[in-house]
PDB file of N, CA and C and ligand atoms in Angstrom:
ATOM      1  N   MET A   1       0.730  19.705  58.791  1.00 45.00           N
ATOM      2  CA  MET A   1       1.901  19.580  57.944  1.00 45.00           C
ATOM      3  C   MET A   1       1.747  20.477  56.718  1.00 45.00           C
ATOM      4  N   LEU A   2       2.797  21.206  56.402  1.00 47.00           N
ATOM      5  CA  LEU A   2       2.757  22.089  55.248  1.00 47.00           C
ATOM      6  C   LEU A   2       2.963  21.287  53.982  1.00 47.00           C
ATOM      7  N   SER A   3       2.218  21.624  52.979  1.00 47.00           N
ATOM      8  CA  SER A   3       2.404  20.984  51.686  1.00 47.00           C
ATOM      9  C   SER A   3       3.701  21.466  51.060  1.00 47.00           C
ATOM     10  N   MET A   4       4.388  20.552  50.398  1.00 54.00           N
ATOM     11  CA  MET A   4       5.619  20.969  49.728  1.00 54.00           C
ATOM     12  C   MET A   4       5.329  21.877  48.539  1.00 54.00           C
ATOM     13  N   PHE A   5       4.044  21.995  48.174  1.00 56.00           N
ATOM     14  CA  PHE A   5       3.682  22.853  47.055  1.00 56.00           C
ATOM     15  C   PHE A   5       3.044  24.157  47.508  1.00 56.00           C
ATOM     16  N   SER A   6       2.951  24.391  48.825  1.00 57.00           N
ATOM     17  CA  SER A   6       2.341  25.625  49.281  1.00 57.00           C
ATOM     18  C   SER A   6       3.255  26.799  48.934  1.00 57.00           C
ATOM     19  N   ALA A   7       2.626  27.913  48.525  1.00 64.00           N
ATOM     20  CA  ALA A   7       3.390  29.094  48.136  1.00 64.00           C
ATOM     21  C   ALA A   7       3.940  29.777  49.379  1.00 64.00           C
ATOM     22  N   LYS A   8       5.203  30.132  49.315  1.00 82.00           N
ATOM     23  CA  LYS A   8       5.828  30.822  50.425  1.00 82.00           C
ATOM     24  C   LYS A   8       5.337  32.269  50.429  1.00 82.00           C
ATOM     25  N   ALA A   9       5.109  32.797  51.587  1.00 89.00           N
ATOM     26  CA  ALA A   9       4.684  34.188  51.710  1.00 89.00           C
ATOM     27  C   ALA A   9       5.451  34.825  52.858  1.00 89.00           C
ATOM     28  N   VAL A  10       5.684  36.096  52.732  1.00 94.00           N
ATOM     29  CA  VAL A  10       6.434  36.829  53.750  1.00 94.00           C
ATOM     30  C   VAL A  10       5.718  38.141  54.040  1.00 94.00           C
ATOM     31  N   SER A  11       6.050  38.743  55.153  1.00 96.00           N
ATOM     32  CA  SER A  11       5.400  40.007  55.493  1.00 96.00           C
ATOM     33  C   SER A  11       6.150  41.188  54.873  1.00 96.00           C
ATOM     34  N   LEU A  12       5.380  42.224  54.570  1.00 96.00           N
ATOM     35  CA  LEU A  12       5.925  43.469  54.018  1.00 96.00           C
ATOM     36  C   LEU A  12       5.551  44.601  54.967  1.00 96.00           C
ATOM     37  N   THR A  13       6.577  45.224  55.519  1.00 97.00           N
ATOM     38  CA  THR A  13       6.379  46.346  56.437  1.00 97.00           C
ATOM     39  C   THR A  13       6.928  47.600  55.771  1.00 97.00           C
ATOM     40  N   ILE A  14       6.117  48.635  55.754  1.00 96.00           N
ATOM     41  CA  ILE A  14       6.534  49.906  55.159  1.00 96.00           C
ATOM     42  C   ILE A  14       6.486  50.973  56.237  1.00 96.00           C
ATOM     43  N   ASN A  15       7.596  51.660  56.412  1.00 95.00           N
ATOM     44  CA  ASN A  15       7.704  52.727  57.423  1.00 95.00           C
ATOM     45  C   ASN A  15       7.241  52.228  58.794  1.00 95.00           C
ATOM     46  N   ASP A  16       7.694  51.034  59.147  1.00 95.00           N
ATOM     47  CA  ASP A  16       7.433  50.399  60.445  1.00 95.00           C
ATOM     48  C   ASP A  16       5.972  50.040  60.673  1.00 95.00           C
ATOM     49  N   THR A  17       5.170  50.003  59.606  1.00 94.00           N
ATOM     50  CA  THR A  17       3.777  49.570  59.712  1.00 94.00           C
ATOM     51  C   THR A  17       3.590  48.335  58.838  1.00 94.00           C
ATOM     52  N   LEU A  18       3.114  47.252  59.426  1.00 94.00           N
ATOM     53  CA  LEU A  18       2.870  46.031  58.669  1.00 94.00           C
ATOM     54  C   LEU A  18       1.734  46.295  57.691  1.00 94.00           C
ATOM     55  N   VAL A  19       2.011  46.189  56.385  1.00 92.00           N
ATOM     56  CA  VAL A  19       0.971  46.465  55.395  1.00 92.00           C
ATOM     57  C   VAL A  19       0.505  45.216  54.662  1.00 92.00           C
ATOM     58  N   VAL A  20       1.372  44.213  54.557  1.00 91.00           N
ATOM     59  CA  VAL A  20       0.977  42.961  53.917  1.00 91.00           C
ATOM     60  C   VAL A  20       1.521  41.830  54.773  1.00 91.00           C
ATOM     61  N   GLU A  21       0.612  41.028  55.299  1.00 92.00           N
ATOM     62  CA  GLU A  21       1.045  39.934  56.166  1.00 92.00           C
ATOM     63  C   GLU A  21       1.574  38.753  55.357  1.00 92.00           C
ATOM     64  N   GLN A  22       1.007  38.532  54.183  1.00 89.00           N
ATOM     65  CA  GLN A  22       1.362  37.374  53.368  1.00 89.00           C
ATOM     66  C   GLN A  22       1.727  37.813  51.952  1.00 89.00           C
ATOM     67  N   ALA A  23       2.800  38.571  51.809  1.00 87.00           N
ATOM     68  CA  ALA A  23       3.233  39.006  50.481  1.00 87.00           C
ATOM     69  C   ALA A  23       3.854  37.819  49.755  1.00 87.00           C
ATOM     70  N   SER A  24       3.557  37.719  48.466  1.00 88.00           N
ATOM     71  CA  SER A  24       4.103  36.631  47.659  1.00 88.00           C
ATOM     72  C   SER A  24       5.579  36.869  47.383  1.00 88.00           C
ATOM     73  N   VAL A  25       6.356  35.800  47.427  1.00 90.00           N
ATOM     74  CA  VAL A  25       7.770  35.912  47.085  1.00 90.00           C
ATOM     75  C   VAL A  25       7.961  35.889  45.565  1.00 90.00           C
ATOM     76  N   LYS A  26       6.843  35.807  44.843  1.00 92.00           N
ATOM     77  CA  LYS A  26       6.911  35.833  43.386  1.00 92.00           C
ATOM     78  C   LYS A  26       6.486  37.186  42.831  1.00 92.00           C
ATOM     79  N   GLN A  27       6.126  38.099  43.724  1.00 95.00           N
ATOM     80  CA  GLN A  27       5.638  39.414  43.307  1.00 95.00           C
ATOM     81  C   GLN A  27       6.634  40.477  43.784  1.00 95.00           C
ATOM     82  N   THR A  28       6.791  41.534  43.015  1.00 97.00           N
ATOM     83  CA  THR A  28       7.715  42.588  43.441  1.00 97.00           C
ATOM     84  C   THR A  28       7.152  43.308  44.670  1.00 97.00           C
ATOM     85  N   VAL A  29       8.050  43.990  45.348  1.00 96.00           N
ATOM     86  CA  VAL A  29       7.650  44.789  46.508  1.00 96.00           C
ATOM     87  C   VAL A  29       6.617  45.829  46.069  1.00 96.00           C
ATOM     88  N   LEU A  30       6.854  46.453  44.926  1.00 96.00           N
ATOM     89  CA  LEU A  30       5.905  47.462  44.426  1.00 96.00           C
ATOM     90  C   LEU A  30       4.545  46.837  44.153  1.00 96.00           C
ATOM     91  N   ALA A  31       4.511  45.704  43.485  1.00 96.00           N
ATOM     92  CA  ALA A  31       3.232  45.059  43.158  1.00 96.00           C
ATOM     93  C   ALA A  31       2.477  44.691  44.433  1.00 96.00           C
ATOM     94  N   SER A  32       3.176  44.198  45.434  1.00 95.00           N
ATOM     95  CA  SER A  32       2.522  43.845  46.705  1.00 95.00           C
ATOM     96  C   SER A  32       1.968  45.088  47.386  1.00 95.00           C
ATOM     97  N   ALA A  33       2.743  46.160  47.365  1.00 95.00           N
ATOM     98  CA  ALA A  33       2.277  47.396  48.003  1.00 95.00           C
ATOM     99  C   ALA A  33       1.058  47.960  47.274  1.00 95.00           C
ATOM    100  N   LEU A  34       1.105  47.974  45.955  1.00 94.00           N
ATOM    101  CA  LEU A  34      -0.027  48.504  45.188  1.00 94.00           C
ATOM    102  C   LEU A  34      -1.270  47.626  45.372  1.00 94.00           C
ATOM    103  N   ALA A  35      -1.078  46.307  45.453  1.00 94.00           N
ATOM    104  CA  ALA A  35      -2.212  45.398  45.672  1.00 94.00           C
ATOM    105  C   ALA A  35      -2.849  45.632  47.035  1.00 94.00           C
ATOM    106  N   ALA A  36      -2.061  46.158  47.968  1.00 93.00           N
ATOM    107  CA  ALA A  36      -2.580  46.465  49.302  1.00 93.00           C
ATOM    108  C   ALA A  36      -3.087  47.905  49.387  1.00 93.00           C
ATOM    109  N   ASP A  37      -3.261  48.539  48.219  1.00 93.00           N
ATOM    110  CA  ASP A  37      -3.773  49.912  48.120  1.00 93.00           C
ATOM    111  C   ASP A  37      -2.861  50.950  48.762  1.00 93.00           C
ATOM    112  N   ILE A  38      -1.564  50.655  48.816  1.00 93.00           N
ATOM    113  CA  ILE A  38      -0.599  51.644  49.278  1.00 93.00           C
ATOM    114  C   ILE A  38      -0.266  52.545  48.089  1.00 93.00           C
ATOM    115  N   VAL A  39      -0.326  53.840  48.281  1.00 93.00           N
ATOM    116  CA  VAL A  39       0.002  54.785  47.214  1.00 93.00           C
ATOM    117  C   VAL A  39       1.523  54.928  47.202  1.00 93.00           C
ATOM    118  N   PHE A  40       2.146  53.924  46.605  1.00 95.00           N
ATOM    119  CA  PHE A  40       3.607  53.823  46.584  1.00 95.00           C
ATOM    120  C   PHE A  40       4.115  54.578  45.362  1.00 95.00           C
ATOM    121  N   PRO A  41       5.130  55.455  45.535  1.00 95.00           N
ATOM    122  CA  PRO A  41       5.633  56.192  44.375  1.00 95.00           C
ATOM    123  C   PRO A  41       6.205  55.264  43.310  1.00 95.00           C
ATOM    124  N   HIS A  42       5.821  55.458  42.072  1.00 95.00           N
ATOM    125  CA  HIS A  42       6.337  54.648  40.971  1.00 95.00           C
ATOM    126  C   HIS A  42       5.992  55.329  39.657  1.00 95.00           C
ATOM    127  N   TYR A  43       6.619  54.883  38.601  1.00 95.00           N
ATOM    128  CA  TYR A  43       6.299  55.418  37.276  1.00 95.00           C
ATOM    129  C   TYR A  43       6.482  54.322  36.220  1.00 95.00           C
ATOM    130  N   CYS A  44       7.740  53.996  35.874  1.00 95.00           N
ATOM    131  CA  CYS A  44       7.989  53.102  34.735  1.00 95.00           C
ATOM    132  C   CYS A  44       7.687  51.627  35.035  1.00 95.00           C
ATOM    133  N   GLN A  45       7.931  51.205  36.245  1.00 95.00           N
ATOM    134  CA  GLN A  45       7.773  49.810  36.695  1.00 95.00           C
ATOM    135  C   GLN A  45       8.712  48.838  35.995  1.00 95.00           C
ATOM    136  N   VAL A  46       9.745  49.349  35.328  1.00 95.00           N
ATOM    137  CA  VAL A  46      10.715  48.471  34.678  1.00 95.00           C
ATOM    138  C   VAL A  46      12.150  48.743  35.133  1.00 95.00           C
ATOM    139  N   GLY A  47      12.306  49.523  36.193  1.00 95.00           N
ATOM    140  CA  GLY A  47      13.646  49.734  36.743  1.00 95.00           C
ATOM    141  C   GLY A  47      14.466  50.807  36.075  1.00 95.00           C
ATOM    142  N   SER A  48      13.814  51.754  35.394  1.00 94.00           N
ATOM    143  CA  SER A  48      14.614  52.765  34.707  1.00 94.00           C
ATOM    144  C   SER A  48      14.429  54.187  35.214  1.00 94.00           C
ATOM    145  N   CYS A  49      13.377  54.483  35.955  1.00 94.00           N
ATOM    146  CA  CYS A  49      13.145  55.877  36.356  1.00 94.00           C
ATOM    147  C   CYS A  49      13.612  56.187  37.785  1.00 94.00           C
ATOM    148  N   GLY A  50      13.634  55.220  38.655  1.00 94.00           N
ATOM    149  CA  GLY A  50      14.056  55.437  40.040  1.00 94.00           C
ATOM    150  C   GLY A  50      12.958  55.964  40.951  1.00 94.00           C
ATOM    151  N   ALA A  51      11.762  56.160  40.445  1.00 95.00           N
ATOM    152  CA  ALA A  51      10.681  56.725  41.255  1.00 95.00           C
ATOM    153  C   ALA A  51      10.279  55.837  42.430  1.00 95.00           C
ATOM    154  N   CYS A  52      10.507  54.538  42.330  1.00 96.00           N
ATOM    155  CA  CYS A  52      10.074  53.597  43.372  1.00 96.00           C
ATOM    156  C   CYS A  52      11.185  53.283  44.378  1.00 96.00           C
ATOM    157  N   ARG A  53      12.278  54.044  44.323  1.00 96.00           N
ATOM    158  CA  ARG A  53      13.395  53.754  45.227  1.00 96.00           C
ATOM    159  C   ARG A  53      12.925  53.840  46.671  1.00 96.00           C
ATOM    160  N   CYS A  54      13.484  52.972  47.469  1.00 97.00           N
ATOM    161  CA  CYS A  54      13.158  52.936  48.886  1.00 97.00           C
ATOM    162  C   CYS A  54      14.342  52.308  49.601  1.00 97.00           C
ATOM    163  N   GLN A  55      14.354  52.405  50.905  1.00 98.00           N
ATOM    164  CA  GLN A  55      15.469  51.871  51.674  1.00 98.00           C
ATOM    165  C   GLN A  55      15.061  50.563  52.338  1.00 98.00           C
ATOM    166  N   LEU A  56      15.836  49.529  52.084  1.00 98.00           N
ATOM    167  CA  LEU A  56      15.619  48.239  52.732  1.00 98.00           C
ATOM    168  C   LEU A  56      16.212  48.318  54.133  1.00 98.00           C
ATOM    169  N   VAL A  57      15.347  48.330  55.129  1.00 97.00           N
ATOM    170  CA  VAL A  57      15.780  48.460  56.524  1.00 97.00           C
ATOM    171  C   VAL A  57      16.158  47.096  57.095  1.00 97.00           C
ATOM    172  N   SER A  58      15.356  46.087  56.768  1.00 97.00           N
ATOM    173  CA  SER A  58      15.666  44.734  57.227  1.00 97.00           C
ATOM    174  C   SER A  58      15.076  43.726  56.258  1.00 97.00           C
ATOM    175  N   GLY A  59      15.641  42.533  56.274  1.00 97.00           N
ATOM    176  CA  GLY A  59      15.200  41.470  55.383  1.00 97.00           C
ATOM    177  C   GLY A  59      16.055  41.425  54.130  1.00 97.00           C
ATOM    178  N   GLU A  60      15.683  40.503  53.236  1.00 97.00           N
ATOM    179  CA  GLU A  60      16.445  40.303  52.002  1.00 97.00           C
ATOM    180  C   GLU A  60      15.521  40.343  50.795  1.00 97.00           C
ATOM    181  N   VAL A  61      16.036  40.892  49.709  1.00 97.00           N
ATOM    182  CA  VAL A  61      15.293  40.891  48.453  1.00 97.00           C
ATOM    183  C   VAL A  61      16.174  40.324  47.350  1.00 97.00           C
ATOM    184  N   LYS A  62      15.508  39.802  46.326  1.00 96.00           N
ATOM    185  CA  LYS A  62      16.204  39.384  45.108  1.00 96.00           C
ATOM    186  C   LYS A  62      15.991  40.503  44.097  1.00 96.00           C
ATOM    187  N   GLN A  63      17.087  41.019  43.548  1.00 95.00           N
ATOM    188  CA  GLN A  63      16.989  42.090  42.552  1.00 95.00           C
ATOM    189  C   GLN A  63      16.774  41.449  41.178  1.00 95.00           C
ATOM    190  N   LEU A  64      15.735  41.851  40.486  1.00 95.00           N
ATOM    191  CA  LEU A  64      15.439  41.288  39.169  1.00 95.00           C
ATOM    192  C   LEU A  64      16.334  41.874  38.087  1.00 95.00           C
ATOM    193  N   THR A  65      16.789  43.105  38.296  1.00 92.00           N
ATOM    194  CA  THR A  65      17.693  43.750  37.342  1.00 92.00           C
ATOM    195  C   THR A  65      18.772  44.489  38.125  1.00 92.00           C
ATOM    196  N   ASP A  66      19.812  44.889  37.440  1.00 91.00           N
ATOM    197  CA  ASP A  66      20.881  45.658  38.061  1.00 91.00           C
ATOM    198  C   ASP A  66      20.416  47.105  38.205  1.00 91.00           C
ATOM    199  N   SER A  67      20.378  47.595  39.431  1.00 87.00           N
ATOM    200  CA  SER A  67      19.905  48.961  39.670  1.00 87.00           C
ATOM    201  C   SER A  67      21.040  49.970  39.689  1.00 87.00           C
ATOM    202  N   ALA A  68      22.252  49.537  39.374  1.00 86.00           N
ATOM    203  CA  ALA A  68      23.428  50.404  39.507  1.00 86.00           C
ATOM    204  C   ALA A  68      23.407  51.598  38.557  1.00 86.00           C
ATOM    205  N   TYR A  69      22.663  51.527  37.478  1.00 86.00           N
ATOM    206  CA  TYR A  69      22.629  52.693  36.590  1.00 86.00           C
ATOM    207  C   TYR A  69      21.519  53.668  36.969  1.00 86.00           C
ATOM    208  N   VAL A  70      20.677  53.286  37.928  1.00 94.00           N
ATOM    209  CA  VAL A  70      19.622  54.172  38.408  1.00 94.00           C
ATOM    210  C   VAL A  70      19.981  54.723  39.788  1.00 94.00           C
ATOM    211  N   LEU A  71      20.578  53.893  40.629  1.00 95.00           N
ATOM    212  CA  LEU A  71      20.958  54.308  41.978  1.00 95.00           C
ATOM    213  C   LEU A  71      22.479  54.455  42.045  1.00 95.00           C
ATOM    214  N   SER A  72      22.949  55.455  42.789  1.00 95.00           N
ATOM    215  CA  SER A  72      24.387  55.655  42.938  1.00 95.00           C
ATOM    216  C   SER A  72      24.968  54.556  43.833  1.00 95.00           C
ATOM    217  N   ALA A  73      26.275  54.388  43.755  1.00 95.00           N
ATOM    218  CA  ALA A  73      26.946  53.406  44.606  1.00 95.00           C
ATOM    219  C   ALA A  73      26.701  53.728  46.074  1.00 95.00           C
ATOM    220  N   LYS A  74      26.688  55.015  46.400  1.00 96.00           N
ATOM    221  CA  LYS A  74      26.438  55.442  47.784  1.00 96.00           C
ATOM    222  C   LYS A  74      25.023  55.033  48.228  1.00 96.00           C
ATOM    223  N   ALA A  75      24.055  55.246  47.352  1.00 96.00           N
ATOM    224  CA  ALA A  75      22.670  54.903  47.690  1.00 96.00           C
ATOM    225  C   ALA A  75      22.527  53.391  47.885  1.00 96.00           C
ATOM    226  N   ILE A  76      23.153  52.630  47.005  1.00 96.00           N
ATOM    227  CA  ILE A  76      23.083  51.167  47.123  1.00 96.00           C
ATOM    228  C   ILE A  76      23.743  50.713  48.421  1.00 96.00           C
ATOM    229  N   ALA A  77      24.873  51.337  48.760  1.00 96.00           N
ATOM    230  CA  ALA A  77      25.565  50.991  50.009  1.00 96.00           C
ATOM    231  C   ALA A  77      24.701  51.321  51.223  1.00 96.00           C
ATOM    232  N   GLN A  78      23.811  52.293  51.074  1.00 96.00           N
ATOM    233  CA  GLN A  78      22.922  52.682  52.176  1.00 96.00           C
ATOM    234  C   GLN A  78      21.640  51.851  52.194  1.00 96.00           C
ATOM    235  N   GLY A  79      21.562  50.859  51.309  1.00 97.00           N
ATOM    236  CA  GLY A  79      20.421  49.952  51.339  1.00 97.00           C
ATOM    237  C   GLY A  79      19.278  50.332  50.425  1.00 97.00           C
ATOM    238  N   MET A  80      19.507  51.309  49.539  1.00 97.00           N
ATOM    239  CA  MET A  80      18.423  51.706  48.632  1.00 97.00           C
ATOM    240  C   MET A  80      18.187  50.604  47.593  1.00 97.00           C
ATOM    241  N   ILE A  81      16.928  50.361  47.294  1.00 97.00           N
ATOM    242  CA  ILE A  81      16.531  49.376  46.287  1.00 97.00           C
ATOM    243  C   ILE A  81      15.437  49.973  45.420  1.00 97.00           C
ATOM    244  N   LEU A  82      15.177  49.322  44.311  1.00 97.00           N
ATOM    245  CA  LEU A  82      14.037  49.701  43.476  1.00 97.00           C
ATOM    246  C   LEU A  82      12.913  48.718  43.778  1.00 97.00           C
ATOM    247  N   ALA A  83      11.804  49.224  44.284  1.00 97.00           N
ATOM    248  CA  ALA A  83      10.693  48.347  44.674  1.00 97.00           C
ATOM    249  C   ALA A  83      10.116  47.580  43.494  1.00 97.00           C
ATOM    250  N   CYS A  84      10.178  48.167  42.294  1.00 97.00           N
ATOM    251  CA  CYS A  84       9.604  47.492  41.131  1.00 97.00           C
ATOM    252  C   CYS A  84      10.504  46.378  40.608  1.00 97.00           C
ATOM    253  N   GLN A  85      11.732  46.321  41.106  1.00 97.00           N
ATOM    254  CA  GLN A  85      12.678  45.305  40.644  1.00 97.00           C
ATOM    255  C   GLN A  85      13.176  44.436  41.789  1.00 97.00           C
ATOM    256  N   SER A  86      12.464  44.430  42.899  1.00 97.00           N
ATOM    257  CA  SER A  86      12.880  43.675  44.076  1.00 97.00           C
ATOM    258  C   SER A  86      11.776  42.739  44.521  1.00 97.00           C
ATOM    259  N   VAL A  87      12.127  41.487  44.676  1.00 96.00           N
ATOM    260  CA  VAL A  87      11.189  40.468  45.141  1.00 96.00           C
ATOM    261  C   VAL A  87      11.664  40.029  46.522  1.00 96.00           C
ATOM    262  N   PRO A  88      10.773  40.008  47.507  1.00 96.00           N
ATOM    263  CA  PRO A  88      11.225  39.646  48.861  1.00 96.00           C
ATOM    264  C   PRO A  88      11.673  38.186  48.959  1.00 96.00           C
ATOM    265  N   LYS A  89      12.781  37.970  49.666  1.00 95.00           N
ATOM    266  CA  LYS A  89      13.256  36.611  49.954  1.00 95.00           C
ATOM    267  C   LYS A  89      12.948  36.248  51.405  1.00 95.00           C
ATOM    268  N   SER A  90      12.586  37.262  52.183  1.00 96.00           N
ATOM    269  CA  SER A  90      12.254  37.066  53.591  1.00 96.00           C
ATOM    270  C   SER A  90      11.306  38.197  53.979  1.00 96.00           C
ATOM    271  N   ALA A  91      10.846  38.169  55.207  1.00 96.00           N
ATOM    272  CA  ALA A  91      10.055  39.297  55.696  1.00 96.00           C
ATOM    273  C   ALA A  91      10.917  40.550  55.561  1.00 96.00           C
ATOM    274  N   ILE A  92      10.336  41.609  55.020  1.00 97.00           N
ATOM    275  CA  ILE A  92      11.133  42.825  54.833  1.00 97.00           C
ATOM    276  C   ILE A  92      10.466  44.035  55.448  1.00 97.00           C
ATOM    277  N   ASN A  93      11.306  44.985  55.803  1.00 97.00           N
ATOM    278  CA  ASN A  93      10.858  46.280  56.300  1.00 97.00           C
ATOM    279  C   ASN A  93      11.534  47.320  55.423  1.00 97.00           C
ATOM    280  N   ILE A  94      10.757  48.153  54.779  1.00 97.00           N
ATOM    281  CA  ILE A  94      11.338  49.195  53.941  1.00 97.00           C
ATOM    282  C   ILE A  94      10.887  50.563  54.418  1.00 97.00           C
ATOM    283  N   LYS A  95      11.704  51.531  54.086  1.00 97.00           N
ATOM    284  CA  LYS A  95      11.386  52.913  54.432  1.00 97.00           C
ATOM    285  C   LYS A  95      11.241  53.680  53.117  1.00 97.00           C
ATOM    286  N   VAL A  96      10.145  54.378  52.963  1.00 96.00           N
ATOM    287  CA  VAL A  96       9.912  55.149  51.741  1.00 96.00           C
ATOM    288  C   VAL A  96       9.098  56.387  52.084  1.00 96.00           C
ATOM    289  N   ASN A  97       9.397  57.458  51.389  1.00 91.00           N
ATOM    290  CA  ASN A  97       8.600  58.671  51.528  1.00 91.00           C
ATOM    291  C   ASN A  97       7.401  58.515  50.596  1.00 91.00           C
ATOM    292  N   LEU A  98       6.254  58.221  51.155  1.00 88.00           N
ATOM    293  CA  LEU A  98       5.076  57.956  50.330  1.00 88.00           C
ATOM    294  C   LEU A  98       4.557  59.207  49.633  1.00 88.00           C
ATOM    295  N   ARG A  99       5.115  60.357  49.976  1.00 83.00           N
ATOM    296  CA  ARG A  99       4.697  61.595  49.310  1.00 83.00           C
ATOM    297  C   ARG A  99       5.740  62.094  48.324  1.00 83.00           C
ATOM    298  N   GLN A 100       6.825  61.315  48.119  1.00 71.00           N
ATOM    299  CA  GLN A 100       7.896  61.800  47.245  1.00 71.00           C
ATOM    300  C   GLN A 100       7.429  61.899  45.800  1.00 71.00           C
ATOM    301  N   ARG A 101       7.863  62.916  45.142  1.00 58.00           N
ATOM    302  CA  ARG A 101       7.524  63.118  43.737  1.00 58.00           C
ATOM    303  C   ARG A 101       8.791  63.305  42.892  1.00 58.00           C
ATOM    304  N   GLN A 102       9.858  63.829  43.525  1.00 45.00           N
ATOM    305  CA  GLN A 102      11.067  64.090  42.767  1.00 45.00           C
ATOM    306  C   GLN A 102      12.032  62.942  42.931  1.00 45.00           C
ATOM    307  N   LEU A 103      12.885  62.768  41.941  1.00 47.00           N
ATOM    308  CA  LEU A 103      13.904  61.738  42.023  1.00 47.00           C
ATOM    309  C   LEU A 103      15.032  62.229  42.915  1.00 47.00           C
ATOM    310  N   ALA A 104      15.493  61.374  43.774  1.00 47.00           N
ATOM    311  CA  ALA A 104      16.621  61.697  44.647  1.00 47.00           C
ATOM    312  C   ALA A 104      17.298  60.394  45.024  1.00 47.00           C
ATOM    313  N   ASP A 105      18.545  60.478  45.342  1.00 48.00           N
ATOM    314  CA  ASP A 105      19.326  59.294  45.659  1.00 48.00           C
ATOM    315  C   ASP A 105      19.470  59.053  47.144  1.00 48.00           C
ATOM    316  N   GLU A 106      19.008  59.957  47.937  1.00 49.00           N
ATOM    317  CA  GLU A 106      19.262  59.879  49.366  1.00 49.00           C
ATOM    318  C   GLU A 106      18.248  58.963  50.049  1.00 49.00           C
ATOM    319  N   PRO A 107      18.664  58.291  51.119  1.00 54.00           N
ATOM    320  CA  PRO A 107      17.712  57.480  51.887  1.00 54.00           C
ATOM    321  C   PRO A 107      16.613  58.374  52.451  1.00 54.00           C
ATOM    322  N   GLN A 108      15.442  57.820  52.598  1.00 50.00           N
ATOM    323  CA  GLN A 108      14.315  58.583  53.125  1.00 50.00           C
ATOM    324  C   GLN A 108      14.440  58.724  54.622  1.00 50.00           C
ATOM    325  N   GLU A 109      13.955  59.839  55.151  1.00 50.00           N
ATOM    326  CA  GLU A 109      13.988  60.045  56.601  1.00 50.00           C
ATOM    327  C   GLU A 109      12.647  59.759  57.212  1.00 50.00           C
TER     328      GLU A 109
HETATM  329  S1  LIG B 201       8.971  52.519  38.922  1.00 78.61           S
HETATM  330 FE1  LIG B 201      10.607  53.244  37.684  1.00 78.61          FE
HETATM  331  S2  LIG B 201      12.347  52.297  38.553  1.00 78.61           S
HETATM  332 FE2  LIG B 201      10.691  51.434  39.665  1.00 78.61          FE
END
């Protein structure tokens, strides 16, 4: 029987590779990726630079801040999120160019 106080955890998949089996739902996607030694692109970690943008392929996240001033409406419609401002609500699969250095609004290929 599960304890009613047990912490919920979900899996984090990046570019179709499972990288964290038990990611905390209290930690951002970026924090979980960095804790798993993933060299995830990031800079400010407060939702203002856009360096951590990635595409949510499946699953749900809770956005901690409004990303509309960093991501275009088109990018948001295509599922782009800010990893530093997104906390998983379910198992998620994201797509990110782990070698990206420049800011861009387009989904990663
Ligand atoms: S690291 Fe700057 S917006 Fe996420």
